[in-house]
Short mmCIF file of C-alpha atoms and ligand atoms in Angstrom, two decimals:
data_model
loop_
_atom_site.label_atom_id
_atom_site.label_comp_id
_atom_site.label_asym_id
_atom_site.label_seq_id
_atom_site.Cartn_x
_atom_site.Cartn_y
_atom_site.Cartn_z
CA UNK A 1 14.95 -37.56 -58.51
CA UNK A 2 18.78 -36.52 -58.79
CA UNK A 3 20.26 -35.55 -55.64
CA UNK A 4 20.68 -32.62 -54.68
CA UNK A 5 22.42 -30.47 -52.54
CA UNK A 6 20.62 -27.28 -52.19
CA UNK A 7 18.14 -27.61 -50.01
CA UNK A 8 18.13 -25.16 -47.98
CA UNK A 9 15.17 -26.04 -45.60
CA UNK A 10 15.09 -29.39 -43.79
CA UNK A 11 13.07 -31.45 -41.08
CA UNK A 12 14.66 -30.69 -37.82
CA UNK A 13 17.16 -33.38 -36.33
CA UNK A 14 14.22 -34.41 -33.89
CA UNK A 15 12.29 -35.17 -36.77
CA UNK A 16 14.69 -37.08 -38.32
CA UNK A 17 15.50 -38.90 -34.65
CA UNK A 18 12.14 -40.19 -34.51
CA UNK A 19 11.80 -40.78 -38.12
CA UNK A 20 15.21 -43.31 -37.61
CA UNK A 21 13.60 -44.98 -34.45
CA UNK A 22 10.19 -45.14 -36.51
CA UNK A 23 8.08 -43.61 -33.64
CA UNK A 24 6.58 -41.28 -36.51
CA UNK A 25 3.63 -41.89 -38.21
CA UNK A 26 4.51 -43.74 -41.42
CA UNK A 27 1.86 -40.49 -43.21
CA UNK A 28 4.41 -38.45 -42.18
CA UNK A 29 6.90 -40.63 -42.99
CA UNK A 30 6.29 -40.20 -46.30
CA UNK A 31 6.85 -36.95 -46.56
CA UNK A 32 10.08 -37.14 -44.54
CA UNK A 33 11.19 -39.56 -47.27
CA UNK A 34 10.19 -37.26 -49.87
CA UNK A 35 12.70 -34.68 -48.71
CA UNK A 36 15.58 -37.25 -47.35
CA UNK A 37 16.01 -38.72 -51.12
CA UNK A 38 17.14 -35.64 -52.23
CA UNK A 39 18.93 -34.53 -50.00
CA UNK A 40 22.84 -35.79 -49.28
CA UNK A 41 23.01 -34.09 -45.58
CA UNK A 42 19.34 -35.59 -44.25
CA UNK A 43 20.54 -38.54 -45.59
CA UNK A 44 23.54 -38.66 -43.82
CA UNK A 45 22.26 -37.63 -40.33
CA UNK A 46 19.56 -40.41 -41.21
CA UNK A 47 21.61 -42.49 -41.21
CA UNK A 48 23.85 -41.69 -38.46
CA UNK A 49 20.73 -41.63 -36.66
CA UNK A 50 20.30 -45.19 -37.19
CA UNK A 51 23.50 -46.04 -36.14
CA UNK A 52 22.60 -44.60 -32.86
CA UNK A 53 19.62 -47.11 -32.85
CA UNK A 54 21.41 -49.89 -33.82
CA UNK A 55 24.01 -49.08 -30.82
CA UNK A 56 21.21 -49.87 -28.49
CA UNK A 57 20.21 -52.43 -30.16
CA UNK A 58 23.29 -54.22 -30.02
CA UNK A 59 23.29 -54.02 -26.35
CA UNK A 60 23.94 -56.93 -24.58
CA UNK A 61 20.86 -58.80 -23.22
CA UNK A 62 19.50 -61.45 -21.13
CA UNK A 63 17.04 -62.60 -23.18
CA UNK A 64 16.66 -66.34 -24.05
CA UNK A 65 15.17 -67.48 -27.79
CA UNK A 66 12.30 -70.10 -27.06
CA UNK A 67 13.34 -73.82 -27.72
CA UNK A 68 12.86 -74.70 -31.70
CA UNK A 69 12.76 -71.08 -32.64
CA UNK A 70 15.73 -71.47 -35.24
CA UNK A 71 13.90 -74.74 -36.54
CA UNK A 72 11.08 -72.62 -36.99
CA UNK A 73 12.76 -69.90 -38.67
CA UNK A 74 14.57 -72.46 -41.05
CA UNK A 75 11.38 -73.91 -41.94
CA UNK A 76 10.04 -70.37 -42.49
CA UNK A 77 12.96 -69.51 -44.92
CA UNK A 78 12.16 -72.45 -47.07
CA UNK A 79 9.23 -71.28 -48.34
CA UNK A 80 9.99 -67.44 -48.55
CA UNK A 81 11.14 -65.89 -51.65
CA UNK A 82 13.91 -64.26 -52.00
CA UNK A 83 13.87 -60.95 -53.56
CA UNK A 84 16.50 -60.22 -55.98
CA UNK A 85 17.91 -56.46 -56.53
CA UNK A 86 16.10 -54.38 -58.94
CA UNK A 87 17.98 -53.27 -61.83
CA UNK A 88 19.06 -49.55 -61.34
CA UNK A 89 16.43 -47.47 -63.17
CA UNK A 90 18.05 -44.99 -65.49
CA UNK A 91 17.71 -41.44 -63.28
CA UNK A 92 15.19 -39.79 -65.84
CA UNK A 93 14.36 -36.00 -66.45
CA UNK A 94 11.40 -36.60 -63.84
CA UNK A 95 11.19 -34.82 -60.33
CA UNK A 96 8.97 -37.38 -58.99
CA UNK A 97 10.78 -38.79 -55.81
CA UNK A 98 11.27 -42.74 -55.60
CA UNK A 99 9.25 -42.85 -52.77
CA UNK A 100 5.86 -41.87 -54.53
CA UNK A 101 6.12 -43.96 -57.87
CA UNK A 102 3.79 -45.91 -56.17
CA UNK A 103 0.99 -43.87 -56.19
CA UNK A 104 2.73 -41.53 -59.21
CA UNK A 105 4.12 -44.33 -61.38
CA UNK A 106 4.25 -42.43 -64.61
CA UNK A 107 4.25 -38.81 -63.69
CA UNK A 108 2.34 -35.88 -62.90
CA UNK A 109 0.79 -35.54 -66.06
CA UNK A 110 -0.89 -38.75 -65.89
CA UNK A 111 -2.32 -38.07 -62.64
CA UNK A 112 -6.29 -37.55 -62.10
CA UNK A 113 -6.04 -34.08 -60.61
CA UNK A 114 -9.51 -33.26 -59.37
CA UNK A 115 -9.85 -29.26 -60.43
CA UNK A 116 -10.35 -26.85 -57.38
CA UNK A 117 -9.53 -24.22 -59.44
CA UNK A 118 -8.97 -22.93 -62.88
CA UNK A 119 -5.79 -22.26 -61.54
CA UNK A 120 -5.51 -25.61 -58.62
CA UNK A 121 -5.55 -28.82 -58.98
CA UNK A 122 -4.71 -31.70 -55.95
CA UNK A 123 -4.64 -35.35 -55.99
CA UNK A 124 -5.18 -37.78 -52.91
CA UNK A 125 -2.44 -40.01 -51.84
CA UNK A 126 -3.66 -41.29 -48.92
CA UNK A 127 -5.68 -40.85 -45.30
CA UNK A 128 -5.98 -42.45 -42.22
CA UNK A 129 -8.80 -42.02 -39.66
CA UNK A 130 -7.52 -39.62 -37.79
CA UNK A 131 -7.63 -37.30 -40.63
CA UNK A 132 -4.54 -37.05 -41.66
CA UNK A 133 -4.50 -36.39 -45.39
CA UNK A 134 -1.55 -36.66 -47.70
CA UNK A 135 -1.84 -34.63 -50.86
CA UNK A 136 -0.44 -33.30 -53.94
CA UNK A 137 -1.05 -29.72 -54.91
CA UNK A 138 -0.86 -28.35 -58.08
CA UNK A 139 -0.15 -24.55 -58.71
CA UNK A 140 -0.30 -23.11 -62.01
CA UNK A 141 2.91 -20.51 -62.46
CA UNK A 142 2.32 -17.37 -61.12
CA UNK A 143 -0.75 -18.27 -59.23
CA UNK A 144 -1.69 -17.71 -55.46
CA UNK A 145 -1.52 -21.03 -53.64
CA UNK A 146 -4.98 -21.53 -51.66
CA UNK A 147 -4.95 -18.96 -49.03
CA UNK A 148 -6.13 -20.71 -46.28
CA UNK A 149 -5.64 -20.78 -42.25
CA UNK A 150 -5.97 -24.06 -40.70
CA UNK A 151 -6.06 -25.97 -37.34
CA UNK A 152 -2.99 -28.95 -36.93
CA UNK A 153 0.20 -29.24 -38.33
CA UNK A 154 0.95 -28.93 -42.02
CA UNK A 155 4.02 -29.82 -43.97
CA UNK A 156 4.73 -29.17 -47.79
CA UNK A 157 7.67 -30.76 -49.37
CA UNK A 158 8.59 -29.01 -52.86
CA UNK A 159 8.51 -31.57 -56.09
CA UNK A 160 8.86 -29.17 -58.69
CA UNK A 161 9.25 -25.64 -59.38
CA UNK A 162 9.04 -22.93 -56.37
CA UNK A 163 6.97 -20.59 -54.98
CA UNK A 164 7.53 -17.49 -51.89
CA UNK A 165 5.48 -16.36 -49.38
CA UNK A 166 6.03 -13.13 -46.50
CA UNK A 167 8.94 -15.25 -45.17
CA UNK A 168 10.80 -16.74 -48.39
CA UNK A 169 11.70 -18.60 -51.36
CA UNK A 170 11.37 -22.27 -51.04
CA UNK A 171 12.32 -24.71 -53.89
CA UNK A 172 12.45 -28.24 -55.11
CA UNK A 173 13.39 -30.26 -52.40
CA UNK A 174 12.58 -27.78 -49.76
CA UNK A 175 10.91 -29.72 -46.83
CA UNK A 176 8.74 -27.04 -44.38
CA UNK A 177 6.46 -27.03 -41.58
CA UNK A 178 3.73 -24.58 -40.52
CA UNK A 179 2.14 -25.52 -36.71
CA UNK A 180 -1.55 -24.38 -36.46
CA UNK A 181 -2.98 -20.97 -36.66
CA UNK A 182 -0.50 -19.84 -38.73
CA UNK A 183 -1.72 -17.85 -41.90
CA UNK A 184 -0.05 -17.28 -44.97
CA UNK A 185 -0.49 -16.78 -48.62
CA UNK A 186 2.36 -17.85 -51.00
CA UNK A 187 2.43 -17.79 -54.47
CA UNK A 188 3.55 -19.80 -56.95
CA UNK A 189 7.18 -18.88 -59.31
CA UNK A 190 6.49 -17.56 -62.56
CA UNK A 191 8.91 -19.87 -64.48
CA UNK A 192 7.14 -23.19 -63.88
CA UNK A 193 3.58 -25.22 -62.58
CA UNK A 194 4.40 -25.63 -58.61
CA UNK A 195 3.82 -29.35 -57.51
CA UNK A 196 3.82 -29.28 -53.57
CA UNK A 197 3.76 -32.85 -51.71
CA UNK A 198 1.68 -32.14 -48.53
CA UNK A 199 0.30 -33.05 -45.29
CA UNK A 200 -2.31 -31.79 -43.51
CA UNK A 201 -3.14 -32.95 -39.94
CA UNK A 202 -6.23 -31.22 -39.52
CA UNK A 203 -9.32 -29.01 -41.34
CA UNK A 204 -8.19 -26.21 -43.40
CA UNK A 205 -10.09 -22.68 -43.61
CA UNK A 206 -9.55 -21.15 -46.34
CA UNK A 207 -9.69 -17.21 -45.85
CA UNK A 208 -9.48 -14.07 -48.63
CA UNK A 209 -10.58 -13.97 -52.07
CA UNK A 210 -11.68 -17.37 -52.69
CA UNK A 211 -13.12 -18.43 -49.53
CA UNK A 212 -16.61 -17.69 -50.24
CA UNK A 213 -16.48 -20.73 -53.10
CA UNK A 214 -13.20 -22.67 -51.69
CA UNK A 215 -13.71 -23.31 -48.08
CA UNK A 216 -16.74 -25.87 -48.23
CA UNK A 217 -15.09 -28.19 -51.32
CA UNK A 218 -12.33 -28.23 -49.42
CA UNK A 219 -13.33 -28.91 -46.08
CA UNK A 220 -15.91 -31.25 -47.44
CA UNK A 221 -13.08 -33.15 -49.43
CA UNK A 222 -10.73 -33.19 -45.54
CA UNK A 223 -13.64 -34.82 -43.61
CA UNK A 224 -15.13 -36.94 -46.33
CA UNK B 1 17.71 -51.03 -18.35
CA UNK B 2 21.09 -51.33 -19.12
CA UNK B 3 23.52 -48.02 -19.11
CA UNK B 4 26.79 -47.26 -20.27
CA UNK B 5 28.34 -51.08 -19.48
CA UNK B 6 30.03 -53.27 -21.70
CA UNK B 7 28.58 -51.65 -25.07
CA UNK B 8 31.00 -53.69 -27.44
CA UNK B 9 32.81 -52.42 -30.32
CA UNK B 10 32.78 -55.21 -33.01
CA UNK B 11 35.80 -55.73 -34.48
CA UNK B 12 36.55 -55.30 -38.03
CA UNK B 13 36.75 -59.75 -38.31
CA UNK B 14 33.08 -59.58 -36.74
CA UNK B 15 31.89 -57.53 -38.90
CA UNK B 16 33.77 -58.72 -42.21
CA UNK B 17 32.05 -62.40 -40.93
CA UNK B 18 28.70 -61.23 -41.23
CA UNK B 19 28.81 -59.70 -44.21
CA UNK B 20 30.37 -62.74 -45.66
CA UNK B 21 27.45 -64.61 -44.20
CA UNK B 22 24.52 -62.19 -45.70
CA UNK B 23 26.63 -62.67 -49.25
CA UNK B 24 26.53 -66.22 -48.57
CA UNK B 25 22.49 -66.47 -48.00
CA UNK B 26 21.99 -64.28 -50.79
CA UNK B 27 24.37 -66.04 -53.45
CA UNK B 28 23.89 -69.54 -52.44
CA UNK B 29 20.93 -69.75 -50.01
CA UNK B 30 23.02 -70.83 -47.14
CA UNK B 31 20.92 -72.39 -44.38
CA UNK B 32 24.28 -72.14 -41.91
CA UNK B 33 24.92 -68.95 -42.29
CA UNK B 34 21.92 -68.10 -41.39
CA UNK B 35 21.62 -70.16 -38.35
CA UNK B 36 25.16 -68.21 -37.54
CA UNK B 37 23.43 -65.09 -37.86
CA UNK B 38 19.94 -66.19 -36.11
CA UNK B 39 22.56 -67.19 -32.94
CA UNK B 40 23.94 -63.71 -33.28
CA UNK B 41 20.75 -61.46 -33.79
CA UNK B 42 17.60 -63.77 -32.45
CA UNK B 43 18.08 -62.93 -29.29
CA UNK B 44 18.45 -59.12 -29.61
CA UNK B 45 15.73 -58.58 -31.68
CA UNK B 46 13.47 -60.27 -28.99
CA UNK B 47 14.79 -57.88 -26.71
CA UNK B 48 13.88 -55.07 -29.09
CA UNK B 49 10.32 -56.00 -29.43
CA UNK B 50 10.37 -56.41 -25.15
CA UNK B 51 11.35 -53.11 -24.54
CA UNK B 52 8.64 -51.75 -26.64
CA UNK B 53 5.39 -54.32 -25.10
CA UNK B 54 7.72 -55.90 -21.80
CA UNK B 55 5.39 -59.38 -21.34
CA UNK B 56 4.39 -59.69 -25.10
CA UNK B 57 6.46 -62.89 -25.37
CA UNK B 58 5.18 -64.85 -27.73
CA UNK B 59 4.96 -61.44 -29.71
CA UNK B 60 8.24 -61.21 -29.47
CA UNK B 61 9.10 -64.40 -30.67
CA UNK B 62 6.83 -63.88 -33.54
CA UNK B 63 8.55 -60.96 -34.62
CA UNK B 64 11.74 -63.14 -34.41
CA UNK B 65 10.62 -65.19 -36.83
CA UNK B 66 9.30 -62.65 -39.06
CA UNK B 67 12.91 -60.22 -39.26
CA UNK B 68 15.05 -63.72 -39.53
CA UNK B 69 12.97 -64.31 -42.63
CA UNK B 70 13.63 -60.93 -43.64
CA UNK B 71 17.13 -61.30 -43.54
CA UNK B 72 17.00 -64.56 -45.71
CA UNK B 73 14.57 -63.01 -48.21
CA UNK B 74 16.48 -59.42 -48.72
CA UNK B 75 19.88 -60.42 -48.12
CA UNK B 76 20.66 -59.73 -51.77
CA UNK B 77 19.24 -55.80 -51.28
CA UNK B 78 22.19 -55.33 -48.54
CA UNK B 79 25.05 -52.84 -49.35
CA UNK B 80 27.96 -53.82 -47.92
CA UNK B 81 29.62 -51.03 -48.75
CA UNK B 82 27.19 -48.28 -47.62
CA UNK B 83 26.02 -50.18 -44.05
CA UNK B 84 27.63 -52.42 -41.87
CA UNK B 85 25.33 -55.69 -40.94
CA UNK B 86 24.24 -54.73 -37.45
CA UNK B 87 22.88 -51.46 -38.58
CA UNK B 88 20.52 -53.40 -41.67
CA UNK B 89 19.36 -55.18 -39.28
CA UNK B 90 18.29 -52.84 -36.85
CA UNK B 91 16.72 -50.83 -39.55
CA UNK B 92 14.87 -54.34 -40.80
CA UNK B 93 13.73 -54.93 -37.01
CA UNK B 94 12.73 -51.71 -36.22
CA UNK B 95 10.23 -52.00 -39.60
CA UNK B 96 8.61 -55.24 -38.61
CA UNK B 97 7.71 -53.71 -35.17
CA UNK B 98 6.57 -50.44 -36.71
CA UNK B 99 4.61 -52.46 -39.31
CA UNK B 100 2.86 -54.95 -36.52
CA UNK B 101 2.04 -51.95 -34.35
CA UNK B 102 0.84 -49.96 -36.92
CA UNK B 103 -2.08 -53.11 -38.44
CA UNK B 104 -3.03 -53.07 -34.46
CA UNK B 105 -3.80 -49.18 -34.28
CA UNK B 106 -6.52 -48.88 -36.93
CA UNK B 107 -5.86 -44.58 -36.84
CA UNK B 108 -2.76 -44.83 -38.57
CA UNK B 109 -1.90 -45.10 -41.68
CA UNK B 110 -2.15 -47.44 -44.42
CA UNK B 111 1.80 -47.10 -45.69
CA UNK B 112 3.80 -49.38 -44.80
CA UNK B 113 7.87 -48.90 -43.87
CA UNK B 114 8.34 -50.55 -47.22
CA UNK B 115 7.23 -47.59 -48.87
CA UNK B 116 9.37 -44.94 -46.91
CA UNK B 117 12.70 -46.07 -45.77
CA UNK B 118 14.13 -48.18 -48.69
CA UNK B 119 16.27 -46.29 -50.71
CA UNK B 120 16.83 -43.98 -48.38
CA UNK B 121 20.82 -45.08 -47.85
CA UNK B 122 23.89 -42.92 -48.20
CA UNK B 123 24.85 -43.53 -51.39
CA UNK B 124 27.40 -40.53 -52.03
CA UNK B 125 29.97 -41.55 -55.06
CA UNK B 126 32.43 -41.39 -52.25
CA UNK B 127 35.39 -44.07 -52.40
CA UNK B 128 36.09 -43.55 -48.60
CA UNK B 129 32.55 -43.65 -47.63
CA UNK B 130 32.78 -46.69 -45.68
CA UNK B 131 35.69 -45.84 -44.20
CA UNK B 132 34.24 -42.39 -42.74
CA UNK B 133 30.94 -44.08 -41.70
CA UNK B 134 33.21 -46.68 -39.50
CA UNK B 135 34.95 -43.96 -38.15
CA UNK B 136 31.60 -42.12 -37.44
CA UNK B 137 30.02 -44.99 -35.90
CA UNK B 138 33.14 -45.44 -33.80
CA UNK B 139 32.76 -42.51 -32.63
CA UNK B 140 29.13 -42.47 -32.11
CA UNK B 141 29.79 -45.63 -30.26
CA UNK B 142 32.15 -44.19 -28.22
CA UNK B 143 30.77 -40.82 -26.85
CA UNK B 144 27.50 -42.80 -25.94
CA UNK B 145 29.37 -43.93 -22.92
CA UNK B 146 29.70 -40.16 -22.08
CA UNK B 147 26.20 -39.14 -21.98
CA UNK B 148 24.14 -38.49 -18.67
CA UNK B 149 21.97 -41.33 -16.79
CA UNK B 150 18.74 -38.76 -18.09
CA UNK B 151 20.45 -38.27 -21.51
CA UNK B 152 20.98 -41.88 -22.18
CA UNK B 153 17.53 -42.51 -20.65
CA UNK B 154 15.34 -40.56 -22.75
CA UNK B 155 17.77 -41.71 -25.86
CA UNK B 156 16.90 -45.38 -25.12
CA UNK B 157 13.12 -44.93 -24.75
CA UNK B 158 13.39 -42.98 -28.30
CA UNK B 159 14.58 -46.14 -29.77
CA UNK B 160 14.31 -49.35 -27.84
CA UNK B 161 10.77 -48.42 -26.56
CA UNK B 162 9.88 -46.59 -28.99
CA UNK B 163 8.15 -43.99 -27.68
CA UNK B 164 7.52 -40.42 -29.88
CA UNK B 165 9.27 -37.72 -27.91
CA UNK B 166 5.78 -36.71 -26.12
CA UNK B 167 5.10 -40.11 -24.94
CA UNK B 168 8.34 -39.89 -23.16
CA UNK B 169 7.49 -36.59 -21.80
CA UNK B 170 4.23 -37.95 -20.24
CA UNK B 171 6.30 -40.88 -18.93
CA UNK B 172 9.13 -39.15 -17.27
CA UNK B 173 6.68 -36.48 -16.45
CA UNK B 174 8.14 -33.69 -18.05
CA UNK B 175 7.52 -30.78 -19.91
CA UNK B 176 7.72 -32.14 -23.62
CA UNK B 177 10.13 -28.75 -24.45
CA UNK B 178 12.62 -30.70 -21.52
CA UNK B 179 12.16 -33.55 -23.47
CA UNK B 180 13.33 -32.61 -26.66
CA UNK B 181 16.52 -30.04 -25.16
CA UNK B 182 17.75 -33.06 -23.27
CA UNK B 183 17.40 -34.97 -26.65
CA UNK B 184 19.19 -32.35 -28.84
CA UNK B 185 21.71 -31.95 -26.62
CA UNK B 186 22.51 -35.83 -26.58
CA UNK B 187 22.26 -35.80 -29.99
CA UNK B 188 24.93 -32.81 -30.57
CA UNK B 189 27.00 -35.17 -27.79
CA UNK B 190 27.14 -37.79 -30.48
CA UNK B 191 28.05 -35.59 -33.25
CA UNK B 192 24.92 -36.24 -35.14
CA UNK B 193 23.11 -32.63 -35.54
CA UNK B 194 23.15 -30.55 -38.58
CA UNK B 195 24.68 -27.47 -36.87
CA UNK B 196 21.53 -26.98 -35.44
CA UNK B 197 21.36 -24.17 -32.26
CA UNK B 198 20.28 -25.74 -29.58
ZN1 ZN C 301 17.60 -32.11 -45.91
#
């Protein structure tokens, strides 16, 4: 995705400090990522956040390397491949962050969205065992994103197009952060399909109009 | 642990000797370059992995091993314009561990730090980029000798141990919100918040 500057929400500085000393889960991580590569100032702090690692990193030590540990190392390198700089990939028309051509490596339409409704779609990136699931979420323009209440943290990082809620407008790029028990019910921008990166850390209840039919596909679909 | 003494500021030679040494392995596979660098960085990556699992030794030395061939096999993916060497390695250290802790603890999940932190480099079409970021890391460098015993504490157990900010709260026995003020405001110290209020 082009950079871009106008972000206007962003993972806290804490985030991003334990993001740089990699004491976040790598789930979250992801998402982090999603945001950081598009946008110039997380970058930045990123990596002045590193540079505060590295300064403690570099401190002197006491620490003595065990006896043939370079001969190992020089053995090691023999064998290991090196790996040679990719070619830089023309910046195409697509929103999909670099980060997730691995699981998205031709774009969204090529994706196997599993329906939830006429009007949402989501696809599975990945989950651990703790039940941490990262997500896409697609919102048809105009729609009502699933109005749902849930029980952990939950973060949504904007791929394309926008959507509001009681607090906002968030667009592409925009990286945000509901803690539990929050509920709210945002809706989609007119102009375009909303595609929402997002991670949820823990069941979600769906409340409203749709719960009746929603809430056991997607609870079902959390714990399976 | 080791606070606010003799924190050395490379000097531009240093630095400009490594780099020439990463070109080297990359260009020309150069197996004494390398051993320059192994001499130079061996030892504090072992004391990297220590401070996270003090006693894991031969841990340690495997991890070593396993950022040294790093080094040799992405030398050729290192910007010298955009990072100095010290701070690509850190980043390539601090992967390994996160990667070998992460195969241990069967909750977490399956992506790896290959996935999320490459690319992820300040690439701004800036001509005096590198420039700035020495200047930043100078300073950086510099004003971590004027933080607190309990600033530079919890800093250091952020990134050497690597403990999330709540396992540092349980450790030090305080209230995670403590935690994370004292971290902000160390932070902010360093000149490396977003204009954040703290
Ligand atoms: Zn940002």
């Amino acid at each position: 995705m082009n950079q871009n500057n106008s972000c206007q929400y962003h993972p806290d500085t804490l985030t991003i400090n334990a993001f740089a000393a990699g004491t976040i889960d790598t789930a979250e991580g992801l998402c982090i990522a999603s945001h950081v590569q598009q946008c110039a100032e997380c970058k930045h702090q990123l990596n002045q956040l590193e540079t505060v690692g590295e300064s403690f990193f570099m401190q002197p030590s006491q620490v003595l390397i065990a006896k043939g540990a370079k001969e190992g190392a020089l053995k090691a390198i023999r064998q290991a491949k090196q790996v040679k700089p990719a070619p830089r990939t023309p910046t195409t028309s697509s929103s999909v962050p670099k980060v997730l051509y691995k699981w998205i490596p031709n774009g969204y339409d090529e994706l196997d969205w599993q329906t939830i409704t006429r009007e949402i779609s989501t696809f599975d990136l990945t989950k651990n065992k703790k039940g941490t699931k990262v997500s896409l979420l697609k919102v048809k323009a105009g729609a009502h994103m699933p109005h749902h209440r849930h029980s952990g943290k939950e973060i949504t990082v904007i791929l394309q197009g926008s959507f509001s809620d009681e607090d906002g407008i968030y667009s592409e790029g925009d990286y945000l952060v509901r803690e539990t028990h929050e509920n709210h019910s945002p809706i989609a921008s007119k102009d375009k399909d909303c595609i929402c990166l997002t991670l949820l850390d823990g069941p979600i209840e769906l409340t409203g109009f749709f719960s009746k039919l929603l809430n056991p596909i997607l609870r079902l679909k959390h714990s399976a | 642990m080791t606070h606010n003494t003799h924190r050395s500021l490379k000097d531009d030679a240093e630095i400009h000797q490594e780099k020439t040494w990463l070109a080297a392995i990359a260009e020309k596979q150069d197996e004494t370059a390398f051993s320059e660098l192994f001499d130079r960085y061996a030892p504090k990556i072992k004391a990297f992995c220590l401070a996270q699992s003090p006693g894991s030794v031969s841990l340690a030395d495997e991890l070593v091993q396993e950022v040294m061939v790093k080094i040799w096999q992405k030398a050729g993916l290192y910007k010298s314009d955009i990072a100095s060497p010290s701070t690509w390695i850190f980043t390539l250290a601090r992967n390994a561990r996160v990667d070998f802790f992460r195969k241990q603890n069967r909750h977490q999940s399956d992506i790896t730090t290959d996935d999320i932190y490459e690319e992820l480099i300040d690439e701004s079409q800036d001509l005096f980029l590198s420039a700035r970021q020495n200047q930043q890391k100078l300073h950086i460098t510099r004003a971590l000798d004027t933080l607190s015993f309990d600033q530079t504490e919890v800093i250091s157990k952020v990134y050497m141990e690597g403990k999330s900010h709540s396992q540092v709260a349980d450790e030090l026995q305080l209230p995670l919100g403590t935690v994370k003020s004292r971290i902000r405001l160390a932070l902010s110290k360093l000149g490396v918040t977003l204009g954040e209020s703290l």
